[in-house]
Short mmCIF file of C-alpha atoms and ligand atoms in Angstrom, two decimals:
data_model
loop_
_atom_site.label_atom_id
_atom_site.label_comp_id
_atom_site.label_asym_id
_atom_site.label_seq_id
_atom_site.Cartn_x
_atom_site.Cartn_y
_atom_site.Cartn_z
CA MET A 26 -0.08 -0.08 0.05
CA SER A 27 1.18 3.47 -0.72
CA ILE A 28 0.87 6.85 0.91
CA LYS A 29 -0.54 9.44 -1.63
CA PHE A 30 -1.03 13.19 -1.49
CA GLU A 31 -2.89 14.55 -4.40
CA ASN A 32 -3.07 18.33 -4.90
CA VAL A 33 -2.92 18.99 -1.17
CA SER A 34 -3.18 22.57 0.01
CA TYR A 35 -3.52 23.80 3.36
CA VAL A 36 -4.62 27.51 4.39
CA TYR A 37 -4.25 28.77 7.89
CA ASN A 38 -6.90 31.14 9.27
CA PRO A 39 -8.84 31.24 5.90
CA GLY A 40 -10.81 34.38 5.37
CA SER A 41 -9.01 36.34 8.05
CA PRO A 42 -6.36 39.13 7.81
CA LEU A 43 -3.99 36.35 9.19
CA GLU A 44 -4.68 33.99 6.24
CA SER A 45 -1.55 32.21 5.14
CA LEU A 46 -0.67 29.13 2.79
CA GLY A 47 0.92 26.36 4.86
CA LEU A 48 0.92 23.71 2.05
CA ASP A 49 0.67 24.64 -1.72
CA ASP A 50 -0.53 21.95 -4.14
CA VAL A 51 1.63 19.10 -2.71
CA ASN A 52 1.73 15.87 -4.76
CA PHE A 53 3.75 12.67 -3.97
CA THR A 54 3.51 9.02 -3.40
CA LEU A 55 5.50 7.13 -0.77
CA ARG A 56 5.99 3.40 -0.54
CA GLU A 57 4.87 1.97 2.81
CA GLY A 58 7.67 0.37 4.69
CA ASP A 59 10.22 3.03 3.58
CA PHE A 60 12.28 5.35 5.76
CA ILE A 61 11.46 8.84 4.64
CA ALA A 62 13.33 11.97 5.51
CA LEU A 63 11.31 15.30 5.36
CA ILE A 64 13.65 18.29 5.23
CA GLY A 65 13.38 22.10 4.54
CA HIS A 66 14.04 25.34 6.28
CA THR A 67 12.16 26.69 9.21
CA GLY A 68 8.70 27.70 8.12
CA SER A 69 8.84 25.60 4.89
CA GLY A 70 5.76 23.47 5.79
CA LYS A 71 7.25 20.28 7.29
CA SER A 72 5.12 20.35 10.49
CA THR A 73 1.97 21.36 8.50
CA LEU A 74 2.58 18.39 6.22
CA MET A 75 3.33 16.11 9.09
CA GLN A 76 0.03 16.93 10.81
CA HIS A 77 -1.77 15.85 7.61
CA PHE A 78 -0.48 12.29 7.87
CA ASN A 79 -3.17 11.45 10.55
CA ALA A 80 -5.72 14.14 9.91
CA LEU A 81 -4.68 16.32 12.89
CA LEU A 82 -4.98 18.92 10.13
CA LYS A 83 -7.22 18.25 7.22
CA PRO A 84 -6.53 19.61 3.76
CA SER A 85 -8.16 22.71 2.52
CA ASN A 86 -7.99 21.25 -0.96
CA GLY A 87 -6.92 17.82 -2.34
CA LYS A 88 -6.91 14.29 -1.12
CA ILE A 89 -4.61 12.11 1.12
CA SER A 90 -4.66 8.25 0.99
CA ILE A 91 -2.98 6.57 3.86
CA ALA A 92 -3.31 3.37 5.76
CA GLY A 93 -6.43 2.58 3.97
CA TYR A 94 -8.16 5.87 4.76
CA GLU A 95 -8.92 8.87 2.45
CA ILE A 96 -8.69 12.38 4.02
CA THR A 97 -10.25 15.28 2.14
CA PRO A 98 -11.59 18.70 3.36
CA GLU A 99 -14.95 17.00 4.05
CA THR A 100 -13.55 14.20 6.32
CA GLY A 101 -15.33 14.29 9.76
CA ASN A 102 -13.75 13.11 12.96
CA LYS A 103 -15.48 9.78 13.04
CA GLY A 104 -13.02 6.92 12.76
CA LEU A 105 -9.92 9.02 13.34
CA LYS A 106 -9.06 7.23 16.49
CA GLU A 107 -8.29 4.05 14.45
CA LEU A 108 -6.35 6.17 11.92
CA ARG A 109 -4.22 7.57 14.82
CA ARG A 110 -3.55 4.17 16.11
CA LYS A 111 -2.11 3.30 12.64
CA VAL A 112 -0.39 6.54 12.01
CA SER A 113 1.33 8.25 14.95
CA LEU A 114 2.94 11.58 15.22
CA VAL A 115 5.78 12.25 17.68
CA PHE A 116 6.37 15.96 18.16
CA GLN A 117 9.61 17.58 19.28
CA PHE A 118 10.56 16.97 22.86
CA PRO A 119 7.93 14.29 23.37
CA GLU A 120 9.17 13.91 27.10
CA ALA A 121 7.35 17.02 27.89
CA GLN A 122 4.19 15.02 27.67
CA LEU A 123 5.16 12.44 30.34
CA PHE A 124 2.69 12.67 33.26
CA GLU A 125 2.17 9.30 34.98
CA ASN A 126 3.90 8.58 38.34
CA THR A 127 5.69 5.56 36.92
CA VAL A 128 7.42 4.86 33.69
CA LEU A 129 5.45 1.67 33.12
CA ARG A 130 2.14 3.48 33.57
CA ASP A 131 3.31 6.20 31.09
CA VAL A 132 4.20 3.68 28.36
CA GLU A 133 0.91 1.72 28.96
CA PHE A 134 -1.16 4.76 28.49
CA GLY A 135 -1.18 4.72 24.67
CA PRO A 136 -1.91 0.86 24.36
CA LYS A 137 -4.69 1.22 27.03
CA ASN A 138 -6.05 4.21 25.20
CA PHE A 139 -6.32 2.11 22.01
CA GLY A 140 -8.11 -0.72 23.83
CA PHE A 141 -5.31 -3.09 24.86
CA SER A 142 -6.18 -5.08 27.86
CA ALA A 143 -4.25 -4.25 31.10
CA GLU A 144 -2.15 -7.45 30.75
CA GLU A 145 -1.39 -6.82 27.13
CA ALA A 146 -0.60 -3.17 27.78
CA GLU A 147 1.86 -4.16 30.42
CA ARG A 148 3.41 -6.90 28.24
CA VAL A 149 4.08 -4.57 25.28
CA ALA A 150 5.08 -1.64 27.55
CA ARG A 151 7.88 -3.80 29.19
CA LYS A 152 8.79 -5.07 25.66
CA TRP A 153 9.28 -1.63 24.28
CA LEU A 154 10.99 -0.24 27.35
CA LYS A 155 13.57 -2.90 26.57
CA GLN A 156 13.69 -2.31 22.86
CA VAL A 157 14.35 1.40 23.31
CA GLY A 158 17.43 0.37 25.40
CA LEU A 159 16.07 1.13 28.97
CA PRO A 160 17.11 -1.10 31.83
CA GLU A 161 14.35 -3.17 33.34
CA ASP A 162 14.51 -1.34 36.67
CA VAL A 163 13.34 2.00 35.19
CA ALA A 164 9.73 0.65 34.80
CA GLU A 165 8.77 1.33 38.38
CA LYS A 166 10.62 4.73 38.64
CA SER A 167 9.07 8.10 38.21
CA PRO A 168 9.81 9.39 34.64
CA PHE A 169 10.84 12.67 36.22
CA ASP A 170 13.86 10.98 38.03
CA LEU A 171 15.38 9.90 34.76
CA SER A 172 17.82 11.85 32.58
CA GLY A 173 16.57 13.88 29.54
CA GLY A 174 17.75 11.14 27.06
CA GLN A 175 15.97 8.33 29.05
CA MET A 176 12.74 10.47 29.28
CA ARG A 177 12.82 10.78 25.44
CA ARG A 178 13.06 7.07 25.20
CA VAL A 179 10.14 6.50 27.54
CA ALA A 180 8.00 8.89 25.52
CA ILE A 181 8.95 7.14 22.18
CA ALA A 182 8.43 3.63 23.77
CA GLY A 183 4.87 4.83 24.65
CA VAL A 184 4.14 5.43 21.01
CA MET A 185 5.91 2.24 19.66
CA ALA A 186 4.08 0.19 22.34
CA TYR A 187 0.94 0.12 20.24
CA GLU A 188 3.00 -0.37 17.01
CA PRO A 189 1.71 2.25 14.61
CA ASP A 190 2.17 1.03 10.99
CA ILE A 191 3.47 4.53 10.16
CA ILE A 192 5.35 6.76 12.72
CA CYS A 193 6.31 10.35 11.90
CA LEU A 194 8.78 11.94 14.30
CA ASP A 195 9.73 15.64 14.32
CA GLU A 196 13.49 16.00 15.09
CA PRO A 197 13.36 13.10 17.59
CA ALA A 198 17.26 13.31 18.17
CA ALA A 199 17.28 17.03 18.95
CA GLY A 200 19.36 17.91 21.90
CA LEU A 201 20.90 14.36 22.36
CA ASP A 202 24.54 13.80 22.57
CA PRO A 203 26.26 12.11 19.43
CA LYS A 204 25.97 8.54 21.10
CA GLY A 205 22.30 9.11 22.04
CA ARG A 206 21.58 10.39 18.60
CA ILE A 207 23.00 7.33 16.79
CA GLU A 208 21.10 4.97 19.25
CA MET A 209 17.94 6.87 18.65
CA MET A 210 18.35 6.73 14.86
CA ARG A 211 19.16 3.07 14.96
CA LEU A 212 15.98 2.38 16.92
CA PHE A 213 13.94 4.03 14.11
CA LYS A 214 15.85 2.08 11.51
CA ASP A 215 14.97 -1.19 13.43
CA TYR A 216 11.47 -0.15 13.67
CA GLN A 217 11.43 0.27 9.88
CA ARG A 218 13.20 -3.10 9.41
CA GLN A 219 10.36 -4.66 11.47
CA GLY A 220 7.96 -3.78 8.67
CA HIS A 221 6.89 -0.16 9.65
CA THR A 222 7.09 3.12 7.81
CA VAL A 223 9.22 5.87 9.38
CA ILE A 224 8.91 9.45 8.40
CA LEU A 225 11.52 11.60 9.99
CA VAL A 226 11.57 15.49 10.05
CA THR A 227 15.15 16.52 10.35
CA HIS A 228 17.72 19.23 9.75
CA ASN A 229 20.48 16.74 10.05
CA MET A 230 21.66 15.83 6.54
CA ASP A 231 24.00 13.15 7.83
CA ASP A 232 20.96 11.37 9.19
CA VAL A 233 19.20 11.73 5.83
CA ALA A 234 22.10 10.10 4.09
CA ASP A 235 22.60 7.34 6.59
CA TYR A 236 19.05 6.25 7.05
CA ALA A 237 16.58 7.52 4.45
CA ASP A 238 15.36 5.61 1.37
CA ASP A 239 13.63 8.69 0.06
CA VAL A 240 13.70 12.34 0.73
CA LEU A 241 10.99 15.00 0.54
CA VAL A 242 12.17 18.66 0.35
CA MET A 243 9.80 21.42 1.26
CA GLU A 244 10.20 25.09 0.52
CA HIS A 245 7.47 27.94 1.06
CA GLY A 246 4.77 25.16 1.46
CA LYS A 247 5.77 23.49 -1.89
CA LEU A 248 7.37 20.16 -2.45
CA ILE A 249 10.52 21.08 -4.37
CA ALA A 250 12.14 17.59 -4.52
CA HIS A 251 11.20 14.03 -3.99
CA ASP A 252 13.97 11.56 -4.68
CA ALA A 253 16.57 9.12 -3.14
CA PRO A 254 19.34 10.88 -1.14
CA GLN A 255 21.92 10.21 -3.80
CA ALA A 256 19.77 12.08 -6.36
CA VAL A 257 18.79 14.91 -3.97
CA PHE A 258 22.44 15.57 -2.90
CA MET A 259 23.83 15.17 -6.50
CA ASP A 260 23.45 18.60 -7.69
CA ARG A 261 25.62 21.00 -5.51
CA ASP A 262 24.37 24.13 -7.26
CA TRP A 263 20.76 23.31 -6.81
CA LEU A 264 21.45 22.66 -3.05
CA LYS A 265 23.22 26.08 -2.79
CA HIS A 266 20.41 27.71 -4.59
CA HIS A 267 17.95 26.42 -2.00
CA HIS A 268 20.28 27.03 0.93
CA LEU A 269 20.25 23.35 1.77
CA ASP A 270 23.36 21.62 3.40
CA GLU A 271 25.03 18.60 2.29
CA PRO A 272 26.05 15.55 4.38
CA HIS A 273 29.61 16.02 5.92
CA PRO A 274 31.09 13.24 3.91
CA SER A 275 30.12 14.81 0.66
CA ARG A 276 31.33 18.19 1.78
CA PHE A 277 34.67 16.59 2.75
CA ALA A 278 34.89 14.93 -0.70
CA ALA A 279 34.32 18.35 -2.36
CA LYS A 280 37.14 19.80 -0.35
CA LEU A 281 39.33 16.98 -1.40
CA ALA A 282 38.46 17.44 -5.03
CA ALA A 283 39.27 21.20 -4.77
CA SER A 284 42.63 20.43 -3.63
CA GLY A 285 43.16 18.05 -6.54
CA CYS A 286 42.13 14.78 -5.03
CA LYS A 287 38.95 13.71 -6.85
CA LEU A 288 37.15 10.73 -5.48
CA ALA A 289 34.93 8.46 -7.52
CA GLY A 290 31.19 9.08 -7.18
CA ASN A 291 29.58 11.27 -4.49
CA PRO A 292 30.05 9.69 -1.07
CA LEU A 293 27.17 10.67 1.26
CA THR A 294 27.95 8.52 4.25
CA MET A 295 31.27 7.85 6.29
CA THR A 296 31.26 4.25 4.88
CA GLU A 297 31.05 5.48 1.26
CA LEU A 298 33.69 8.12 1.80
CA ALA A 299 35.97 5.52 3.47
CA ASP A 300 35.49 3.16 0.54
CA ALA A 301 36.06 6.00 -2.06
CA ILE A 302 39.31 6.99 -0.18
CA ALA A 303 40.44 3.40 -0.06
CA GLN A 304 39.83 3.03 -3.70
CA ARG A 305 41.82 6.22 -4.52
CA VAL A 306 44.74 5.04 -2.35
CA LYS A 307 44.66 1.72 -4.25
CA GLU A 308 44.66 3.41 -7.71
CA ALA A 309 47.57 5.65 -6.51
CA ALA A 310 49.55 2.48 -5.52
CA GLU A 311 49.06 0.74 -8.89
N1 LIG B 412 -0.81 27.82 13.68
C1 LIG B 412 -0.39 28.45 12.65
N2 LIG B 412 -1.01 29.56 12.30
C2 LIG B 412 -0.78 30.33 11.25
N3 LIG B 412 0.24 29.98 10.38
C3 LIG B 412 0.99 29.04 10.72
C4 LIG B 412 0.73 28.14 11.83
N4 LIG B 412 1.59 27.24 11.87
C5 LIG B 412 2.44 27.41 10.82
N5 LIG B 412 2.10 28.44 10.12
C6 LIG B 412 2.73 28.93 8.95
O1 LIG B 412 2.76 27.97 7.89
C7 LIG B 412 4.05 27.90 7.27
C8 LIG B 412 4.68 26.52 7.38
O2 LIG B 412 4.98 26.40 8.81
P1 LIG B 412 5.49 25.00 9.45
O3 LIG B 412 5.45 25.05 10.98
O4 LIG B 412 4.72 23.79 8.85
O5 LIG B 412 6.99 24.91 8.98
P2 LIG B 412 8.23 23.93 9.44
O6 LIG B 412 9.03 23.66 8.11
O7 LIG B 412 7.70 22.86 10.26
O8 LIG B 412 9.20 24.91 10.33
P3 LIG B 412 10.09 24.45 11.60
O9 LIG B 412 11.27 23.79 10.94
O10 LIG B 412 10.38 25.81 12.29
O11 LIG B 412 9.33 23.46 12.57
C9 LIG B 412 4.91 29.04 7.88
O12 LIG B 412 4.77 30.16 7.02
C10 LIG B 412 4.28 29.25 9.16
O13 LIG B 412 4.36 30.60 9.60
#
């Protein structure tokens, strides 16, 4: 099944002096099961787009097909709870939403809300606390006694515990140290490998290169590119024109090329860069 946006526009505060266009005739089709990166500058429309994935915002025009649902301007609120179990949004700093007096109860909250029995909610909560890398003894602690990084994991476990088919995350690694960031990103990659779709809003181009199958690039409410990372990061002039960064490995390769050491291809990840350098060394030795 695919995720399809057809001519989707969204107008904030229609008919008022504050009217503004959040999305402008957006069209794309995504494969379910992919890892998608959603990038663009502040104010480009990423959050507005993300909120359309589970009808938190409904389009002013156009149609969205997702997880067996169709969302149009006429879509009512009936049936949206089931859609939101299948398609979950995780906003920035989700740890701010923790509120129960134990970690376990916080993680059980989502599953219970979606109709899991008490036993099943506890089972999936314990399973996902483990999957997000937390030690067993945190379950009975207050979430407020944990570190910021652990609280973030608890909040994300609370969403993964009811296993949405599609999870959309807004900068989930913001503020984490490099080790925490890599662990968090691997968690999402694993979630994808288990058969789910991951949509990641990010400003970190290294994460895009390392994890994404496909990239959506937003600018002023419009989708200006939709392609694989290799294609999106291929045209340096286009990136410059749209004030978009490159992943560090391709920036480093460009610097090497400028100093006379051109590598094969356009390495986007550290592994690709290391391979390209090894290849160059081998050629020089022959
Ligand atoms: N609640 C709102 N009311 C009116 N306009 C809004 C509202 N939220 C966003 N907008 C406008 O819609 C446009 C897209 O904003 P959006 O928040 O979707 O961008 P973004 O790419 O997610 O930005 P950021 O990276 O800062 O989160 C911007 O012009 C913004 O000012």
